[in-house]
PDB file of C-alpha atoms in Angstrom:
ATOM      1  CA  SER A1418      86.097 -13.803  69.120  1.00  0.00           C
ATOM      2  CA  GLN A1419      83.041 -15.098  67.794  1.00  0.00           C
ATOM      3  CA  THR A1420      81.027 -13.676  64.700  1.00  0.00           C
ATOM      4  CA  ILE A1421      77.983 -14.224  63.068  1.00  0.00           C
ATOM      5  CA  HIS A1422      77.328 -13.691  59.370  1.00  0.00           C
ATOM      6  CA  GLN A1423      73.979 -13.459  57.606  1.00  0.00           C
ATOM      7  CA  TRP A1424      73.481 -13.248  53.785  1.00  0.00           C
ATOM      8  CA  PRO A1425      72.167 -11.490  51.737  1.00  0.00           C
ATOM      9  CA  ALA A1426      71.580  -8.213  53.767  1.00  0.00           C
ATOM     10  CA  THR A1427      68.482  -7.240  51.692  1.00  0.00           C
ATOM     11  CA  LEU A1428      66.240  -9.274  49.456  1.00  0.00           C
ATOM     12  CA  VAL A1429      63.437  -8.750  46.972  1.00  0.00           C
ATOM     13  CA  GLN A1430      61.303 -11.417  45.646  1.00  0.00           C
ATOM     14  CA  PRO A1431      58.087 -12.097  43.833  1.00  0.00           C
ATOM     15  CA  VAL A1432      55.501 -13.854  45.499  1.00  0.00           C
ATOM     16  CA  GLY A1433      55.614 -17.853  45.014  1.00  0.00           C
ATOM     17  CA  SER A1434      59.277 -17.833  44.538  1.00  0.00           C
ATOM     18  CA  PRO A1435      61.839 -20.011  46.338  1.00  0.00           C
ATOM     19  CA  LEU A1436      63.821 -18.576  49.497  1.00  0.00           C
ATOM     20  CA  SER A1437      67.195 -19.330  50.802  1.00  0.00           C
ATOM     21  CA  LEU A1438      68.749 -17.528  53.716  1.00  0.00           C
ATOM     22  CA  GLU A1439      71.939 -18.406  55.147  1.00  0.00           C
ATOM     23  CA  CYS A1440      73.578 -17.849  58.628  1.00  0.00           C
ATOM     24  CA  THR A1441      77.205 -19.059  59.799  1.00  0.00           C
ATOM     25  CA  VAL A1442      79.094 -18.604  63.120  1.00  0.00           C
ATOM     26  CA  GLU A1443      82.481 -18.469  63.622  1.00  0.00           C
ATOM     27  CA  GLY A1444      84.623 -18.767  66.605  1.00  0.00           C
ATOM     28  CA  THR A1445      82.649 -21.214  68.560  1.00  0.00           C
ATOM     29  CA  SER A1446      81.507 -24.977  68.632  1.00  0.00           C
ATOM     30  CA  ASN A1447      78.139 -26.703  69.036  1.00  0.00           C
ATOM     31  CA  PRO A1448      76.270 -23.565  69.187  1.00  0.00           C
ATOM     32  CA  ASN A1449      72.284 -23.214  69.731  1.00  0.00           C
ATOM     33  CA  LEU A1450      71.093 -21.490  66.694  1.00  0.00           C
ATOM     34  CA  TYR A1451      68.084 -19.649  66.288  1.00  0.00           C
ATOM     35  CA  TRP A1452      65.731 -18.077  63.397  1.00  0.00           C
ATOM     36  CA  TYR A1453      63.614 -14.998  64.070  1.00  0.00           C
ATOM     37  CA  ARG A1454      61.325 -13.103  61.959  1.00  0.00           C
ATOM     38  CA  GLN A1455      60.167  -9.372  62.862  1.00  0.00           C
ATOM     39  CA  ALA A1456      57.639  -7.860  60.699  1.00  0.00           C
ATOM     40  CA  ALA A1457      57.305  -4.059  60.232  1.00  0.00           C
ATOM     41  CA  GLY A1458      56.745  -2.239  63.793  1.00  0.00           C
ATOM     42  CA  ARG A1459      56.681  -5.669  65.516  1.00  0.00           C
ATOM     43  CA  GLY A1460      58.371  -7.929  68.018  1.00  0.00           C
ATOM     44  CA  LEU A1461      60.666 -10.598  67.381  1.00  0.00           C
ATOM     45  CA  GLN A1462      58.979 -13.687  66.534  1.00  0.00           C
ATOM     46  CA  LEU A1463      60.824 -17.135  67.337  1.00  0.00           C
ATOM     47  CA  LEU A1464      60.586 -19.361  64.177  1.00  0.00           C
ATOM     48  CA  PHE A1465      63.005 -22.076  64.622  1.00  0.00           C
ATOM     49  CA  TYR A1466      65.840 -23.354  66.783  1.00  0.00           C
ATOM     50  CA  SER A1467      68.332 -25.888  66.970  1.00  0.00           C
ATOM     51  CA  VAL A1468      70.764 -27.581  69.364  1.00  0.00           C
ATOM     52  CA  GLY A1469      72.727 -29.543  66.964  1.00  0.00           C
ATOM     53  CA  ILE A1470      73.357 -30.960  63.352  1.00  0.00           C
ATOM     54  CA  GLY A1471      70.079 -32.120  61.777  1.00  0.00           C
ATOM     55  CA  GLN A1472      68.053 -30.932  64.959  1.00  0.00           C
ATOM     56  CA  ILE A1473      65.411 -28.630  64.178  1.00  0.00           C
ATOM     57  CA  SER A1474      62.801 -27.534  66.447  1.00  0.00           C
ATOM     58  CA  SER A1475      59.609 -25.488  64.935  1.00  0.00           C
ATOM     59  CA  GLU A1476      57.944 -22.806  66.859  1.00  0.00           C
ATOM     60  CA  VAL A1477      55.393 -21.642  64.234  1.00  0.00           C
ATOM     61  CA  PRO A1478      53.942 -23.910  61.567  1.00  0.00           C
ATOM     62  CA  GLN A1479      54.103 -22.153  58.416  1.00  0.00           C
ATOM     63  CA  ASN A1480      55.611 -22.554  55.013  1.00  0.00           C
ATOM     64  CA  LEU A1481      59.088 -22.192  56.098  1.00  0.00           C
ATOM     65  CA  SER A1482      61.630 -24.553  56.927  1.00  0.00           C
ATOM     66  CA  ALA A1483      64.939 -24.647  58.603  1.00  0.00           C
ATOM     67  CA  SER A1484      68.119 -27.049  58.309  1.00  0.00           C
ATOM     68  CA  ARG A1485      71.393 -27.420  59.800  1.00  0.00           C
ATOM     69  CA  PRO A1486      73.537 -29.245  57.622  1.00  0.00           C
ATOM     70  CA  GLN A1487      76.861 -28.258  59.641  1.00  0.00           C
ATOM     71  CA  ASP A1488      77.611 -27.634  63.003  1.00  0.00           C
ATOM     72  CA  ARG A1489      77.521 -23.746  62.637  1.00  0.00           C
ATOM     73  CA  GLN A1490      75.471 -23.286  59.689  1.00  0.00           C
ATOM     74  CA  PHE A1491      71.860 -22.544  59.693  1.00  0.00           C
ATOM     75  CA  ILE A1492      69.396 -22.272  56.736  1.00  0.00           C
ATOM     76  CA  LEU A1493      65.954 -20.621  56.595  1.00  0.00           C
ATOM     77  CA  SER A1494      64.162 -21.970  53.451  1.00  0.00           C
ATOM     78  CA  SER A1495      60.613 -21.786  51.603  1.00  0.00           C
ATOM     79  CA  LYS A1496      59.480 -23.471  48.526  1.00  0.00           C
ATOM     80  CA  LYS A1497      57.022 -20.540  47.740  1.00  0.00           C
ATOM     81  CA  LEU A1498      57.033 -17.112  49.516  1.00  0.00           C
ATOM     82  CA  LEU A1499      53.970 -15.319  50.412  1.00  0.00           C
ATOM     83  CA  LEU A1500      53.278 -11.597  50.949  1.00  0.00           C
ATOM     84  CA  SER A1501      52.947 -12.318  54.587  1.00  0.00           C
ATOM     85  CA  ASP A1502      56.716 -13.692  54.729  1.00  0.00           C
ATOM     86  CA  SER A1503      58.142 -10.115  54.365  1.00  0.00           C
ATOM     87  CA  GLY A1504      60.245  -8.793  57.377  1.00  0.00           C
ATOM     88  CA  PHE A1505      63.608  -8.609  58.980  1.00  0.00           C
ATOM     89  CA  TYR A1506      64.955 -12.040  59.583  1.00  0.00           C
ATOM     90  CA  LEU A1507      67.553 -12.373  62.092  1.00  0.00           C
ATOM     91  CA  CYS A1508      69.914 -15.530  62.970  1.00  0.00           C
ATOM     92  CA  ALA A1509      70.879 -15.832  66.432  1.00  0.00           C
ATOM     93  CA  TRP A1510      73.502 -18.030  68.694  1.00  0.00           C
ATOM     94  CA  THR A1511      74.090 -19.096  72.066  1.00  0.00           C
ATOM     95  CA  LEU A1512      76.391 -21.544  73.888  1.00  0.00           C
ATOM     96  CA  GLY A1513      73.857 -23.819  74.801  1.00  0.00           C
ATOM     97  CA  LEU A1514      74.295 -22.939  78.620  1.00  0.00           C
ATOM     98  CA  THR A1515      71.715 -23.333  81.361  1.00  0.00           C
ATOM     99  CA  SER A1516      69.285 -20.756  80.485  1.00  0.00           C
ATOM    100  CA  SER A1517      69.613 -18.565  83.158  1.00  0.00           C
ATOM    101  CA  THR A1518      73.004 -17.398  82.097  1.00  0.00           C
ATOM    102  CA  ASP A1519      73.195 -18.036  78.381  1.00  0.00           C
ATOM    103  CA  THR A1520      73.424 -15.031  76.004  1.00  0.00           C
ATOM    104  CA  GLN A1521      71.832 -14.541  72.750  1.00  0.00           C
ATOM    105  CA  TYR A1522      73.935 -13.072  70.150  1.00  0.00           C
ATOM    106  CA  PHE A1523      72.426 -11.979  66.849  1.00  0.00           C
ATOM    107  CA  GLY A1524      73.495 -11.431  63.283  1.00  0.00           C
ATOM    108  CA  PRO A1525      72.976  -8.231  61.313  1.00  0.00           C
ATOM    109  CA  GLY A1526      69.718  -9.726  59.734  1.00  0.00           C
ATOM    110  CA  THR A1527      68.102 -10.008  56.195  1.00  0.00           C
ATOM    111  CA  ARG A1528      65.620  -7.629  55.211  1.00  0.00           C
ATOM    112  CA  LEU A1529      63.185  -9.675  53.067  1.00  0.00           C
ATOM    113  CA  THR A1530      60.345  -7.915  50.684  1.00  0.00           C
ATOM    114  CA  VAL A1531      57.954  -9.893  48.770  1.00  0.00           C
ATOM    115  CA  LEU A1532      55.908  -8.498  46.240  1.00  0.00           C
TER     116      LEU A1532
ATOM    117  CA  ASP B 390      58.136 -19.113  79.936  1.00  0.00           C
ATOM    118  CA  ALA B 391      56.377 -16.587  81.910  1.00  0.00           C
ATOM    119  CA  LYS B 392      55.192 -13.243  80.333  1.00  0.00           C
ATOM    120  CA  THR B 393      56.318  -9.923  80.825  1.00  0.00           C
ATOM    121  CA  THR B 394      54.563  -6.591  80.378  1.00  0.00           C
ATOM    122  CA  GLN B 395      56.333  -3.436  79.170  1.00  0.00           C
ATOM    123  CA  PRO B 396      54.944   0.243  78.251  1.00  0.00           C
ATOM    124  CA  ASN B 397      54.891   0.514  74.420  1.00  0.00           C
ATOM    125  CA  SER B 398      57.089   3.504  74.337  1.00  0.00           C
ATOM    126  CA  MET B 399      58.778   6.261  76.635  1.00  0.00           C
ATOM    127  CA  GLU B 400      60.797   9.560  76.104  1.00  0.00           C
ATOM    128  CA  SER B 401      63.649  10.936  77.865  1.00  0.00           C
ATOM    129  CA  ASN B 402      65.902  13.933  77.587  1.00  0.00           C
ATOM    130  CA  GLU B 403      69.438  13.451  76.674  1.00  0.00           C
ATOM    131  CA  GLU B 404      71.882  13.135  79.707  1.00  0.00           C
ATOM    132  CA  GLU B 405      68.724  12.651  82.125  1.00  0.00           C
ATOM    133  CA  PRO B 406      68.290   9.282  83.724  1.00  0.00           C
ATOM    134  CA  VAL B 407      65.762   6.691  82.280  1.00  0.00           C
ATOM    135  CA  HIS B 408      64.123   4.195  84.359  1.00  0.00           C
ATOM    136  CA  LEU B 409      62.351   1.476  82.076  1.00  0.00           C
ATOM    137  CA  PRO B 410      59.791  -0.768  83.981  1.00  0.00           C
ATOM    138  CA  CYS B 411      58.917  -4.177  83.476  1.00  0.00           C
ATOM    139  CA  ASN B 412      55.991  -6.277  85.007  1.00  0.00           C
ATOM    140  CA  HIS B 413      56.399  -9.928  85.648  1.00  0.00           C
ATOM    141  CA  SER B 414      53.804 -10.842  88.030  1.00  0.00           C
ATOM    142  CA  THR B 415      53.600 -14.665  87.331  1.00  0.00           C
ATOM    143  CA  ILE B 416      57.596 -14.961  87.589  1.00  0.00           C
ATOM    144  CA  SER B 417      58.805 -18.410  89.151  1.00  0.00           C
ATOM    145  CA  GLY B 418      61.556 -18.695  91.658  1.00  0.00           C
ATOM    146  CA  THR B 419      63.853 -20.088  89.280  1.00  0.00           C
ATOM    147  CA  ASP B 420      63.281 -17.512  86.368  1.00  0.00           C
ATOM    148  CA  TYR B 421      65.924 -14.990  85.743  1.00  0.00           C
ATOM    149  CA  ILE B 422      65.263 -11.569  84.219  1.00  0.00           C
ATOM    150  CA  HIS B 423      67.280 -10.596  81.128  1.00  0.00           C
ATOM    151  CA  TRP B 424      67.179  -7.218  79.216  1.00  0.00           C
ATOM    152  CA  TYR B 425      68.103  -6.889  75.705  1.00  0.00           C
ATOM    153  CA  ARG B 426      67.851  -3.597  73.356  1.00  0.00           C
ATOM    154  CA  GLN B 427      67.520  -3.538  69.605  1.00  0.00           C
ATOM    155  CA  LEU B 428      69.044  -0.315  67.745  1.00  0.00           C
ATOM    156  CA  PRO B 429      67.399   0.540  64.551  1.00  0.00           C
ATOM    157  CA  SER B 430      67.959  -2.086  61.841  1.00  0.00           C
ATOM    158  CA  GLN B 431      69.974  -4.284  63.765  1.00  0.00           C
ATOM    159  CA  GLY B 432      69.534  -7.301  65.959  1.00  0.00           C
ATOM    160  CA  PRO B 433      69.090  -7.074  69.579  1.00  0.00           C
ATOM    161  CA  GLU B 434      72.050  -6.819  71.906  1.00  0.00           C
ATOM    162  CA  TYR B 435      72.336  -8.206  75.542  1.00  0.00           C
ATOM    163  CA  VAL B 436      72.075  -5.703  78.197  1.00  0.00           C
ATOM    164  CA  ILE B 437      71.979  -7.164  81.721  1.00  0.00           C
ATOM    165  CA  HIS B 438      70.315 -10.053  83.614  1.00  0.00           C
ATOM    166  CA  GLY B 439      69.658 -10.550  87.112  1.00  0.00           C
ATOM    167  CA  LEU B 440      67.671 -13.186  89.595  1.00  0.00           C
ATOM    168  CA  THR B 441      67.108 -11.471  92.976  1.00  0.00           C
ATOM    169  CA  SER B 442      69.582  -8.866  93.711  1.00  0.00           C
ATOM    170  CA  ASN B 443      70.311  -5.481  92.079  1.00  0.00           C
ATOM    171  CA  VAL B 444      72.871  -5.761  89.197  1.00  0.00           C
ATOM    172  CA  ASN B 445      75.254  -3.125  87.576  1.00  0.00           C
ATOM    173  CA  ASN B 446      77.612  -3.289  84.381  1.00  0.00           C
ATOM    174  CA  ARG B 447      79.082  -0.834  82.029  1.00  0.00           C
ATOM    175  CA  MET B 448      75.689  -0.365  80.126  1.00  0.00           C
ATOM    176  CA  ALA B 449      73.302  -0.152  82.556  1.00  0.00           C
ATOM    177  CA  SER B 450      71.753  -1.081  86.227  1.00  0.00           C
ATOM    178  CA  LEU B 451      69.025  -3.704  86.845  1.00  0.00           C
ATOM    179  CA  ALA B 452      66.718  -2.979  89.932  1.00  0.00           C
ATOM    180  CA  ILE B 453      64.793  -5.833  90.994  1.00  0.00           C
ATOM    181  CA  ALA B 454      61.501  -5.713  93.335  1.00  0.00           C
ATOM    182  CA  GLU B 455      61.969  -7.573  96.436  1.00  0.00           C
ATOM    183  CA  ASP B 456      58.688  -9.984  95.461  1.00  0.00           C
ATOM    184  CA  ARG B 457      60.535 -10.065  91.933  1.00  0.00           C
ATOM    185  CA  LYS B 458      57.100  -9.316  90.345  1.00  0.00           C
ATOM    186  CA  SER B 459      58.634  -6.355  88.477  1.00  0.00           C
ATOM    187  CA  SER B 460      62.074  -4.804  87.723  1.00  0.00           C
ATOM    188  CA  THR B 461      63.291  -1.876  86.289  1.00  0.00           C
ATOM    189  CA  LEU B 462      66.225  -1.138  83.837  1.00  0.00           C
ATOM    190  CA  ILE B 463      68.095   1.980  84.554  1.00  0.00           C
ATOM    191  CA  LEU B 464      70.106   4.064  82.178  1.00  0.00           C
ATOM    192  CA  HIS B 465      72.172   6.532  84.165  1.00  0.00           C
ATOM    193  CA  ARG B 466      72.592   9.139  81.341  1.00  0.00           C
ATOM    194  CA  ALA B 467      70.734   8.726  78.230  1.00  0.00           C
ATOM    195  CA  THR B 468      72.658   9.572  75.183  1.00  0.00           C
ATOM    196  CA  LEU B 469      71.123   9.680  71.816  1.00  0.00           C
ATOM    197  CA  ARG B 470      72.865   6.196  71.179  1.00  0.00           C
ATOM    198  CA  ASP B 471      70.469   4.811  73.663  1.00  0.00           C
ATOM    199  CA  ALA B 472      67.394   5.464  71.477  1.00  0.00           C
ATOM    200  CA  ALA B 473      66.253   1.617  71.031  1.00  0.00           C
ATOM    201  CA  VAL B 474      63.586  -0.908  71.656  1.00  0.00           C
ATOM    202  CA  TYR B 475      64.108  -2.579  75.065  1.00  0.00           C
ATOM    203  CA  TYR B 476      63.033  -6.022  75.642  1.00  0.00           C
ATOM    204  CA  CYS B 477      62.409  -7.632  78.921  1.00  0.00           C
ATOM    205  CA  ILE B 478      62.326 -11.443  78.906  1.00  0.00           C
ATOM    206  CA  LEU B 479      62.327 -14.295  81.708  1.00  0.00           C
ATOM    207  CA  ARG B 480      64.707 -17.190  81.321  1.00  0.00           C
ATOM    208  CA  ASP B 481      63.834 -20.336  83.471  1.00  0.00           C
ATOM    209  CA  GLY B 482      67.088 -21.397  85.309  1.00  0.00           C
ATOM    210  CA  SER B 483      65.708 -24.526  86.392  1.00  0.00           C
ATOM    211  CA  ASN B 484      66.541 -26.484  83.105  1.00  0.00           C
ATOM    212  CA  THR B 485      68.445 -25.871  79.891  1.00  0.00           C
ATOM    213  CA  GLY B 486      65.155 -24.670  77.772  1.00  0.00           C
ATOM    214  CA  ASN B 487      66.319 -23.454  74.592  1.00  0.00           C
ATOM    215  CA  GLN B 488      63.760 -20.622  73.540  1.00  0.00           C
ATOM    216  CA  PHE B 489      63.955 -16.978  74.144  1.00  0.00           C
ATOM    217  CA  TYR B 490      60.436 -15.351  73.795  1.00  0.00           C
ATOM    218  CA  PHE B 491      60.901 -11.413  73.047  1.00  0.00           C
ATOM    219  CA  GLY B 492      57.793  -9.286  73.487  1.00  0.00           C
ATOM    220  CA  THR B 493      57.131  -6.144  71.802  1.00  0.00           C
ATOM    221  CA  GLY B 494      59.294  -4.272  74.277  1.00  0.00           C
ATOM    222  CA  THR B 495      59.395  -0.727  74.963  1.00  0.00           C
ATOM    223  CA  SER B 496      60.615   1.879  72.304  1.00  0.00           C
ATOM    224  CA  LEU B 497      62.908   4.626  74.061  1.00  0.00           C
ATOM    225  CA  THR B 498      63.064   8.110  72.261  1.00  0.00           C
ATOM    226  CA  VAL B 499      65.925  10.330  73.603  1.00  0.00           C
ATOM    227  CA  ILE B 500      65.190  14.014  73.140  1.00  0.00           C
ATOM    228  CA  PRO B 501      68.228  16.394  72.484  1.00  0.00           C
TER     229      PRO B 501
END
C-alpha cells in the first residue's frame, strides 16, 4: 500500500530564516506531487505541482520554491521566511491518471509558525 | 477549472441525514464532480466523485442534478466523526490536467 510522509510535523521559525519541508511517497512510482498551503481558517491554496523528476510548475509567485530531486521526494524551500508564510503545509500525490478519475492523497501536514 | 459555490457552514443533528449542496453552473460536459473532506488538523481525504449518474459508496452518496449545474453530497446518518470541511471540486475529464483547485468548502458541525 502507498503511504506519504511529511516532516517536520510542526515548526516555529523566525522571520528571515530559511525553510525546508520534505515529503516522500512510498509504494508507488512516478506519482504527481503537490504542495498546498492553508492559512488559518482558509481554504487550500495550490503552490506547486510536479509530474516528474526536475519538473516543477508554480501556481503562485512568491518567495517559496519547490524541487523534486528523486521520483518520490518533493521539497518545499524558502531562503527568507515572511510572517505571511505561516500556515498548514500539505503535500499530496496522485497516480497521474486522467483527471476525471485521479484521486489525491494527502500527507499529515506541517504546521509552520513564523514569528 | 470551473468554479464551485458552497455554503460556508451547515449544522446537523447526530444520526440525521445531511445534504451538502454545491453549485457549479459553468460546468462543462467533460467535468467530473469530486468531493473531499478535511477533518480538523488533517489533510483532505477523497469522498466520492461522479459525472452524470448518482453514485453511492460506503462513505456517502452523490446526487447530481439532471442539468449538472448542481450536486448534493448526502451523508445518510451523520456521526460526530463527520464534522469536517467538505470540498466540492470539478476535474476536467477531457485531458490529463494536473491541478486540483479547492475552494473554502462547507464546514459541517454535527450536534450530539
